[in-house]
Each structure stands twice: as structure tokens, then as C-alpha cells.
Amino acid sequence: MTVHDLEDLYQWTLCGWSPALFPGYADQPVGQVVGFWKLDDAQQLKAFKPTAELKAFLADGPTPIYVGWGSMLVKDATFMTVVAVEAAMLASSRAVVLGGWAQLNVDKLPKERADLIAYAKKNVHFATGSVPHGWLLPQCSAGVVHGGAGTVAAVVGAGIPCIVTPVLKCDQHFWGQRCNTLNVGVGLNKLLAQTSGADVAEALGKVDDTMRESARAKAKALKAEDGVGTGAALLGEMADNAKKAALLARRPSMEEWEDGTPPVC
């Protein structure tokens, strides 16, 4: 057997994404798309207390965009910070930028970019630590993310357009293209390492009322799903079926009974 034989095996697959965003392929192996697996908003907010600075920023001015690449690291923090701030500046938007693992902040901007430094000090809030998507994103006008399934679910689930700037050549391009197809956002075709702030600003410029309405409609569909509950129920059903199959496989045959020493079962 080789890896190429795996596609011919009967391997049931539980797919943890929303059928509202991608129902699956007609010819994909047996399985079921059940919805995204995520903590509900109440669980997200349990141990969260927003800083006074973040609350003040959100309340003081036009609705900002969100820029967050989470655990993704591209080139260096300076490059990523420049892309984030330049995108906001060229789009004439305020922004909440998540520091993430790269620890993006205004001090990472190069000194020769005085324009970006001045803009960031007035129009950008760099959030540190963990900020629940369920709390922050509904207070933003659009989300710029790397495009993993979870971040796309969070942005679209908040009812705002999703701008996907892929970092890795894996599922991130796929989810960006789904955003394009469903008109709930803009997926860039190149990796973040080759992307400029101008590219992101151009994508933000494509956001219109039709796209916003599409995002809101998909958000309603996502909220109606119970991916965790549905997935858990199916796993329980699979376990029960496997248990029954194992018991049936161990059931003694008539020949075993007739030899006078029935096996223990």
C-alpha cells in the first residue's frame, strides 16, 4: 500500500467548517460538513477585560478596520507593521492592529517612514495580548487576516467583509477564494511576503454595500449552526456503531456452540 491508496479506503471524515461557506466537493470521500468548531461568545469573554485604551479608541472616531495575523510571522515585525499601517493610511481608515506573535507596534515602524509613524499615533491602536474575536470584530468595519479557516469564520461570523492576505501555501488561498466567490470579502492571490500596504488598501477599496450585506447574511447562517454539538453527536453515533460492530464480530458461531464449550462474549 502507498499513500495513493488512501483515497480508495472507506474513511469517514468529520469536516469542521461551515457548509454556508463551502458545502464540500461532489466527489469528495464520505464524510459530513458540520459547521465550525469554536467557543461561544460567552466563553470567549469569560476571562477577558478590554483595556481602557482600547475601549476609548473604539468609541472615539469612525469604525476601524481590524488587522491581525495572529501566530503568523512574515519576514520581520517591521515589514508586517508597515503593511498594516500603510494599508490603513492609504485606505483612510482607523485600525486596530493585533500585536500577535510578531509583537507589532508603532516602535517597529522605520524612522524614515515619518508619515506612517504620525498616522499610527493618531489613527492606529496596537492591541496586546489576546482579544476575543467575538467581542472585537463586530466593532470593526472589515477584517484583514491571514485566512486560516478559524479567522475567516470569525470575521465573516461577525458580519463584516474579510480581506485575506495568505501567509502559507495551504488552505489560506482556498478560503480567500471562497471569500471572493461568495462576495463576503477579498482574497489576495499573492502571499503576504510579496504584499504591500497599497495592495491591502486596494482590497479594502473593493468593499461596498453589497459585500457588507453578503457578509451579514453569511453571519446569520453561521450563527444558526452548532458545529460543536453536531460534530460531538456524530462522533458519539460513530462510537456506538463501532461498539455494536465489535460485539457482533465477537458473537459465537453455531459451530462454536455445538462443540460444547461456548466462548465467553
mmCIF file of C-alpha atoms in Angstrom:
data_model
loop_
_atom_site.group_PDB
_atom_site.id
_atom_site.type_symbol
_atom_site.label_atom_id
_atom_site.label_comp_id
_atom_site.label_asym_id
_atom_site.label_seq_id
_atom_site.Cartn_x
_atom_site.Cartn_y
_atom_site.Cartn_z
ATOM 1 C CA MET A 1 0.000 0.000 0.000
ATOM 2 C CA THR A 2 1.132 3.542 -0.758
ATOM 3 C CA VAL A 3 -0.267 6.927 0.229
ATOM 4 C CA HIS A 4 -2.106 6.980 -3.105
ATOM 5 C CA ASP A 5 -4.225 4.044 -1.954
ATOM 6 C CA LEU A 6 -5.666 6.027 0.955
ATOM 7 C CA GLU A 7 -8.214 7.785 -1.228
ATOM 8 C CA ASP A 8 -9.769 4.405 -2.015
ATOM 9 C CA LEU A 9 -10.243 3.495 1.647
ATOM 10 C CA TYR A 10 -13.596 3.974 3.321
ATOM 11 C CA GLN A 11 -12.546 6.682 5.765
ATOM 12 C CA TRP A 12 -15.405 8.734 7.131
ATOM 13 C CA THR A 13 -14.363 12.362 7.680
ATOM 14 C CA LEU A 14 -15.822 14.934 10.047
ATOM 15 C CA CYS A 15 -15.366 18.364 8.438
ATOM 16 C CA GLY A 16 -15.260 21.265 10.916
ATOM 17 C CA TRP A 17 -16.189 24.131 8.637
ATOM 18 C CA SER A 18 -19.489 25.731 7.676
ATOM 19 C CA PRO A 19 -21.488 24.418 4.719
ATOM 20 C CA ALA A 20 -22.615 28.033 4.270
ATOM 21 C CA LEU A 21 -19.054 28.893 3.217
ATOM 22 C CA PHE A 22 -18.148 25.627 1.500
ATOM 23 C CA PRO A 23 -20.521 22.641 1.244
ATOM 24 C CA GLY A 24 -17.793 20.292 0.066
ATOM 25 C CA TYR A 25 -16.964 18.704 -3.280
ATOM 26 C CA ALA A 26 -19.457 16.459 -5.023
ATOM 27 C CA ASP A 27 -16.828 13.719 -5.393
ATOM 28 C CA GLN A 28 -15.103 14.063 -2.012
ATOM 29 C CA PRO A 29 -14.734 10.934 0.169
ATOM 30 C CA VAL A 30 -17.549 10.037 2.532
ATOM 31 C CA GLY A 31 -17.995 12.490 5.390
ATOM 32 C CA GLN A 32 -20.082 15.331 6.704
ATOM 33 C CA VAL A 33 -19.622 19.104 6.928
ATOM 34 C CA VAL A 34 -20.991 20.087 10.339
ATOM 35 C CA GLY A 35 -20.073 23.738 10.919
ATOM 36 C CA PHE A 36 -17.144 25.499 12.564
ATOM 37 C CA TRP A 37 -15.913 24.402 15.987
ATOM 38 C CA LYS A 38 -15.498 27.439 18.201
ATOM 39 C CA LEU A 39 -16.099 28.726 21.688
ATOM 40 C CA ASP A 40 -19.313 30.683 22.020
ATOM 41 C CA ASP A 41 -19.051 34.386 22.758
ATOM 42 C CA ALA A 42 -19.844 33.945 26.457
ATOM 43 C CA GLN A 43 -16.917 31.540 26.868
ATOM 44 C CA GLN A 44 -14.607 33.868 24.939
ATOM 45 C CA LEU A 45 -15.489 36.779 27.208
ATOM 46 C CA LYS A 46 -15.262 34.866 30.480
ATOM 47 C CA ALA A 47 -11.725 35.934 31.356
ATOM 48 C CA PHE A 48 -11.446 38.981 29.111
ATOM 49 C CA LYS A 49 -11.376 42.596 30.196
ATOM 50 C CA PRO A 50 -10.621 45.163 27.481
ATOM 51 C CA THR A 51 -8.080 47.825 28.297
ATOM 52 C CA ALA A 52 -9.294 51.362 28.862
ATOM 53 C CA GLU A 53 -7.162 52.472 25.909
ATOM 54 C CA LEU A 54 -8.818 50.011 23.519
ATOM 55 C CA LYS A 55 -12.313 50.926 24.691
ATOM 56 C CA ALA A 56 -11.551 54.623 24.298
ATOM 57 C CA PHE A 57 -10.119 54.124 20.803
ATOM 58 C CA LEU A 58 -13.178 52.202 19.621
ATOM 59 C CA ALA A 59 -15.507 54.862 20.995
ATOM 60 C CA ASP A 60 -13.618 57.871 19.659
ATOM 61 C CA GLY A 61 -13.936 58.094 15.895
ATOM 62 C CA PRO A 62 -15.092 56.213 12.784
ATOM 63 C CA THR A 63 -15.360 52.425 12.912
ATOM 64 C CA PRO A 64 -11.853 50.975 12.423
ATOM 65 C CA ILE A 65 -10.667 48.068 10.357
ATOM 66 C CA TYR A 66 -9.088 45.092 12.116
ATOM 67 C CA VAL A 67 -5.665 43.781 11.125
ATOM 68 C CA GLY A 68 -4.483 40.602 12.791
ATOM 69 C CA TRP A 69 -2.122 37.863 11.676
ATOM 70 C CA GLY A 70 -2.060 36.023 14.999
ATOM 71 C CA SER A 71 0.742 33.474 15.169
ATOM 72 C CA MET A 72 1.893 34.142 11.604
ATOM 73 C CA LEU A 73 5.424 35.524 11.163
ATOM 74 C CA VAL A 74 6.462 37.049 7.818
ATOM 75 C CA LYS A 75 9.950 38.468 7.221
ATOM 76 C CA ASP A 76 10.110 40.609 10.367
ATOM 77 C CA ALA A 77 7.890 42.724 12.602
ATOM 78 C CA THR A 78 8.888 45.919 10.791
ATOM 79 C CA PHE A 79 7.661 44.611 7.443
ATOM 80 C CA MET A 80 4.345 43.454 8.904
ATOM 81 C CA THR A 81 3.789 46.694 10.824
ATOM 82 C CA VAL A 82 4.482 48.769 7.709
ATOM 83 C CA VAL A 83 1.950 46.750 5.694
ATOM 84 C CA ALA A 84 -0.707 47.129 8.406
ATOM 85 C CA VAL A 85 -0.288 50.871 8.972
ATOM 86 C CA GLU A 86 0.262 51.725 5.314
ATOM 87 C CA ALA A 87 -2.908 49.849 4.385
ATOM 88 C CA ALA A 88 -4.913 51.812 6.943
ATOM 89 C CA MET A 89 -3.380 55.124 5.866
ATOM 90 C CA LEU A 90 -3.938 54.590 2.134
ATOM 91 C CA ALA A 91 -7.491 53.421 2.817
ATOM 92 C CA SER A 92 -8.077 56.479 5.032
ATOM 93 C CA SER A 93 -9.172 54.166 7.834
ATOM 94 C CA ARG A 94 -8.516 53.889 11.508
ATOM 95 C CA ALA A 95 -7.261 50.462 12.557
ATOM 96 C CA VAL A 96 -6.965 48.086 15.466
ATOM 97 C CA VAL A 97 -3.811 46.055 14.841
ATOM 98 C CA LEU A 98 -3.276 42.913 16.888
ATOM 99 C CA GLY A 99 0.334 42.660 18.035
ATOM 100 C CA GLY A 100 0.320 38.872 17.689
ATOM 101 C CA TRP A 101 3.398 36.687 17.907
ATOM 102 C CA ALA A 102 5.356 39.208 15.842
ATOM 103 C CA GLN A 103 4.585 41.845 18.515
ATOM 104 C CA LEU A 104 3.594 44.534 16.040
ATOM 105 C CA ASN A 105 3.664 48.045 17.489
ATOM 106 C CA VAL A 106 4.400 51.618 16.485
ATOM 107 C CA ASP A 107 8.038 51.306 17.586
ATOM 108 C CA LYS A 108 8.590 48.715 14.835
ATOM 109 C CA LEU A 109 7.986 51.308 12.119
ATOM 110 C CA PRO A 110 11.215 52.506 10.454
ATOM 111 C CA LYS A 111 12.285 56.014 11.444
ATOM 112 C CA GLU A 112 12.452 57.114 7.813
ATOM 113 C CA ARG A 113 8.690 56.491 7.493
ATOM 114 C CA ALA A 114 7.671 59.557 9.456
ATOM 115 C CA ASP A 115 4.356 59.567 7.574
ATOM 116 C CA LEU A 116 3.431 56.137 8.938
ATOM 117 C CA ILE A 117 4.576 56.964 12.457
ATOM 118 C CA ALA A 118 2.473 60.127 12.539
ATOM 119 C CA TYR A 119 -0.560 58.333 11.108
ATOM 120 C CA ALA A 120 -0.256 55.408 13.515
ATOM 121 C CA LYS A 121 -0.048 57.636 16.574
ATOM 122 C CA LYS A 122 -3.363 59.261 15.693
ATOM 123 C CA ASN A 123 -5.296 56.508 13.943
ATOM 124 C CA VAL A 124 -3.993 53.071 14.965
ATOM 125 C CA HIS A 125 -4.379 51.155 18.208
ATOM 126 C CA PHE A 126 -1.956 48.257 18.688
ATOM 127 C CA ALA A 127 -3.691 45.641 20.832
ATOM 128 C CA THR A 128 -1.514 43.426 23.008
ATOM 129 C CA GLY A 129 -2.288 40.035 24.445
ATOM 130 C CA SER A 130 -5.427 38.143 23.497
ATOM 131 C CA VAL A 131 -8.554 39.965 22.352
ATOM 132 C CA PRO A 132 -11.608 37.767 21.634
ATOM 133 C CA HIS A 133 -12.757 37.964 18.031
ATOM 134 C CA GLY A 134 -16.361 37.674 19.165
ATOM 135 C CA TRP A 135 -16.035 40.931 21.088
ATOM 136 C CA LEU A 136 -13.772 42.995 18.830
ATOM 137 C CA LEU A 137 -14.736 42.168 15.249
ATOM 138 C CA PRO A 138 -18.395 43.294 15.446
ATOM 139 C CA GLN A 139 -16.987 46.724 16.349
ATOM 140 C CA CYS A 140 -14.886 46.858 13.158
ATOM 141 C CA SER A 141 -15.760 47.593 9.528
ATOM 142 C CA ALA A 142 -13.620 44.849 7.933
ATOM 143 C CA GLY A 143 -11.043 42.275 8.984
ATOM 144 C CA VAL A 144 -7.603 41.769 7.426
ATOM 145 C CA VAL A 145 -6.353 38.279 8.335
ATOM 146 C CA HIS A 146 -4.088 35.503 7.059
ATOM 147 C CA GLY A 147 -7.044 33.373 6.005
ATOM 148 C CA GLY A 148 -6.965 30.234 8.106
ATOM 149 C CA ALA A 149 -10.381 28.603 8.477
ATOM 150 C CA GLY A 150 -10.777 29.898 12.027
ATOM 151 C CA THR A 151 -10.024 33.540 11.287
ATOM 152 C CA VAL A 152 -12.251 33.576 8.207
ATOM 153 C CA ALA A 153 -15.038 32.078 10.312
ATOM 154 C CA ALA A 154 -14.511 34.766 12.950
ATOM 155 C CA VAL A 155 -14.541 37.691 10.511
ATOM 156 C CA VAL A 156 -17.457 36.526 8.373
ATOM 157 C CA GLY A 157 -19.244 35.346 11.514
ATOM 158 C CA ALA A 158 -19.041 38.922 12.787
ATOM 159 C CA GLY A 159 -20.873 40.063 9.665
ATOM 160 C CA ILE A 160 -18.022 42.123 8.210
ATOM 161 C CA PRO A 161 -16.014 41.714 4.968
ATOM 162 C CA CYS A 162 -12.899 39.550 5.199
ATOM 163 C CA ILE A 163 -9.655 40.576 3.478
ATOM 164 C CA VAL A 164 -7.395 37.528 3.181
ATOM 165 C CA THR A 165 -3.630 38.048 2.896
ATOM 166 C CA PRO A 166 -2.315 34.458 2.756
ATOM 167 C CA VAL A 167 0.898 33.691 4.606
ATOM 168 C CA LEU A 168 1.273 29.988 3.817
ATOM 169 C CA LYS A 169 0.625 27.963 0.677
ATOM 170 C CA CYS A 170 -2.025 25.771 2.257
ATOM 171 C CA ASP A 171 -5.731 26.368 2.897
ATOM 172 C CA GLN A 172 -5.362 30.144 3.206
ATOM 173 C CA HIS A 173 -5.553 30.783 -0.550
ATOM 174 C CA PHE A 174 -8.569 28.478 -0.684
ATOM 175 C CA TRP A 175 -10.502 30.419 1.950
ATOM 176 C CA GLY A 176 -9.535 33.672 0.267
ATOM 177 C CA GLN A 177 -11.019 32.408 -2.979
ATOM 178 C CA ARG A 178 -14.175 31.357 -1.133
ATOM 179 C CA CYS A 179 -14.481 34.927 0.124
ATOM 180 C CA ASN A 180 -14.205 36.116 -3.483
ATOM 181 C CA THR A 181 -16.752 33.599 -4.757
ATOM 182 C CA LEU A 182 -19.294 34.384 -2.036
ATOM 183 C CA ASN A 183 -18.603 38.144 -2.209
ATOM 184 C CA VAL A 184 -18.012 38.305 1.533
ATOM 185 C CA GLY A 185 -14.505 39.700 1.168
ATOM 186 C CA VAL A 186 -11.398 39.872 -0.985
ATOM 187 C CA GLY A 187 -8.762 37.165 -1.175
ATOM 188 C CA LEU A 188 -5.366 38.295 -2.467
ATOM 189 C CA ASN A 189 -3.624 35.948 -4.887
ATOM 190 C CA LYS A 190 -0.099 36.514 -3.592
ATOM 191 C CA LEU A 191 1.499 35.746 -0.253
ATOM 192 C CA LEU A 192 1.815 38.394 2.442
ATOM 193 C CA ALA A 193 5.603 38.395 1.959
ATOM 194 C CA GLN A 194 5.023 39.853 -1.530
ATOM 195 C CA THR A 195 2.149 42.124 -0.461
ATOM 196 C CA SER A 196 2.325 45.863 0.174
ATOM 197 C CA GLY A 197 0.128 48.142 2.187
ATOM 198 C CA ALA A 198 -1.127 49.507 -1.133
ATOM 199 C CA ASP A 199 -2.294 46.017 -2.127
ATOM 200 C CA VAL A 200 -4.290 45.664 1.084
ATOM 201 C CA ALA A 201 -5.707 49.178 0.715
ATOM 202 C CA GLU A 202 -6.804 48.312 -2.823
ATOM 203 C CA ALA A 203 -8.616 45.250 -1.483
ATOM 204 C CA LEU A 204 -10.286 47.353 1.206
ATOM 205 C CA GLY A 205 -11.390 49.744 -1.532
ATOM 206 C CA LYS A 206 -13.430 46.934 -3.102
ATOM 207 C CA VAL A 207 -15.655 46.681 -0.041
ATOM 208 C CA ASP A 208 -19.118 48.022 -0.850
ATOM 209 C CA ASP A 209 -22.669 47.782 0.481
ATOM 210 C CA THR A 210 -23.366 44.601 -1.490
ATOM 211 C CA MET A 211 -20.341 42.879 0.042
ATOM 212 C CA ARG A 212 -21.306 44.064 3.514
ATOM 213 C CA GLU A 213 -24.818 42.674 3.061
ATOM 214 C CA SER A 214 -23.412 39.345 1.832
ATOM 215 C CA ALA A 215 -21.200 39.146 4.920
ATOM 216 C CA ARG A 216 -24.143 39.906 7.212
ATOM 217 C CA ALA A 217 -26.234 37.210 5.523
ATOM 218 C CA LYS A 218 -23.497 34.606 5.940
ATOM 219 C CA ALA A 219 -23.061 35.651 9.569
ATOM 220 C CA LYS A 220 -26.709 34.782 10.214
ATOM 221 C CA ALA A 221 -26.205 31.366 8.617
ATOM 222 C CA LEU A 222 -23.097 30.696 10.726
ATOM 223 C CA LYS A 223 -24.849 31.737 13.939
ATOM 224 C CA ALA A 224 -27.657 29.266 13.206
ATOM 225 C CA GLU A 225 -25.192 26.360 13.090
ATOM 226 C CA ASP A 226 -23.994 24.289 16.025
ATOM 227 C CA GLY A 227 -20.778 22.812 14.691
ATOM 228 C CA VAL A 228 -19.569 21.606 18.088
ATOM 229 C CA GLY A 229 -22.874 19.998 19.057
ATOM 230 C CA THR A 230 -23.421 18.401 15.656
ATOM 231 C CA GLY A 231 -19.856 17.113 15.493
ATOM 232 C CA ALA A 232 -19.998 15.689 19.028
ATOM 233 C CA ALA A 233 -23.302 13.944 18.306
ATOM 234 C CA LEU A 234 -21.899 12.348 15.156
ATOM 235 C CA LEU A 235 -18.770 11.185 16.982
ATOM 236 C CA GLY A 236 -20.980 9.637 19.658
ATOM 237 C CA GLU A 237 -23.011 7.888 16.985
ATOM 238 C CA MET A 238 -19.827 6.591 15.363
ATOM 239 C CA ALA A 239 -18.583 5.255 18.706
ATOM 240 C CA ASP A 240 -21.893 3.472 19.337
ATOM 241 C CA ASN A 241 -21.856 1.925 15.875
ATOM 242 C CA ALA A 242 -18.247 0.786 16.320
ATOM 243 C CA LYS A 243 -19.127 -0.791 19.670
ATOM 244 C CA LYS A 244 -22.069 -2.655 18.140
ATOM 245 C CA ALA A 245 -19.916 -3.832 15.245
ATOM 246 C CA ALA A 246 -17.262 -5.111 17.666
ATOM 247 C CA LEU A 247 -19.857 -7.025 19.686
ATOM 248 C CA LEU A 248 -21.338 -8.568 16.551
ATOM 249 C CA ALA A 249 -17.864 -9.580 15.369
ATOM 250 C CA ARG A 250 -17.270 -11.440 18.658
ATOM 251 C CA ARG A 251 -20.642 -13.230 18.629
ATOM 252 C CA PRO A 252 -20.020 -17.037 18.664
ATOM 253 C CA SER A 253 -20.993 -19.077 15.630
ATOM 254 C CA MET A 254 -23.262 -22.164 15.773
ATOM 255 C CA GLU A 255 -20.201 -24.373 15.307
ATOM 256 C CA GLU A 256 -18.593 -22.885 18.420
ATOM 257 C CA TRP A 257 -21.732 -23.545 20.459
ATOM 258 C CA GLU A 258 -22.046 -27.111 19.174
ATOM 259 C CA ASP A 259 -18.563 -28.155 20.325
ATOM 260 C CA GLY A 260 -19.806 -27.976 23.909
ATOM 261 C CA THR A 261 -17.608 -25.120 25.122
ATOM 262 C CA PRO A 262 -19.223 -21.840 24.116
ATOM 263 C CA PRO A 263 -16.781 -18.939 24.161
ATOM 264 C CA VAL A 264 -17.153 -16.050 26.567
ATOM 265 C CA CYS A 265 -18.619 -12.964 24.905
#
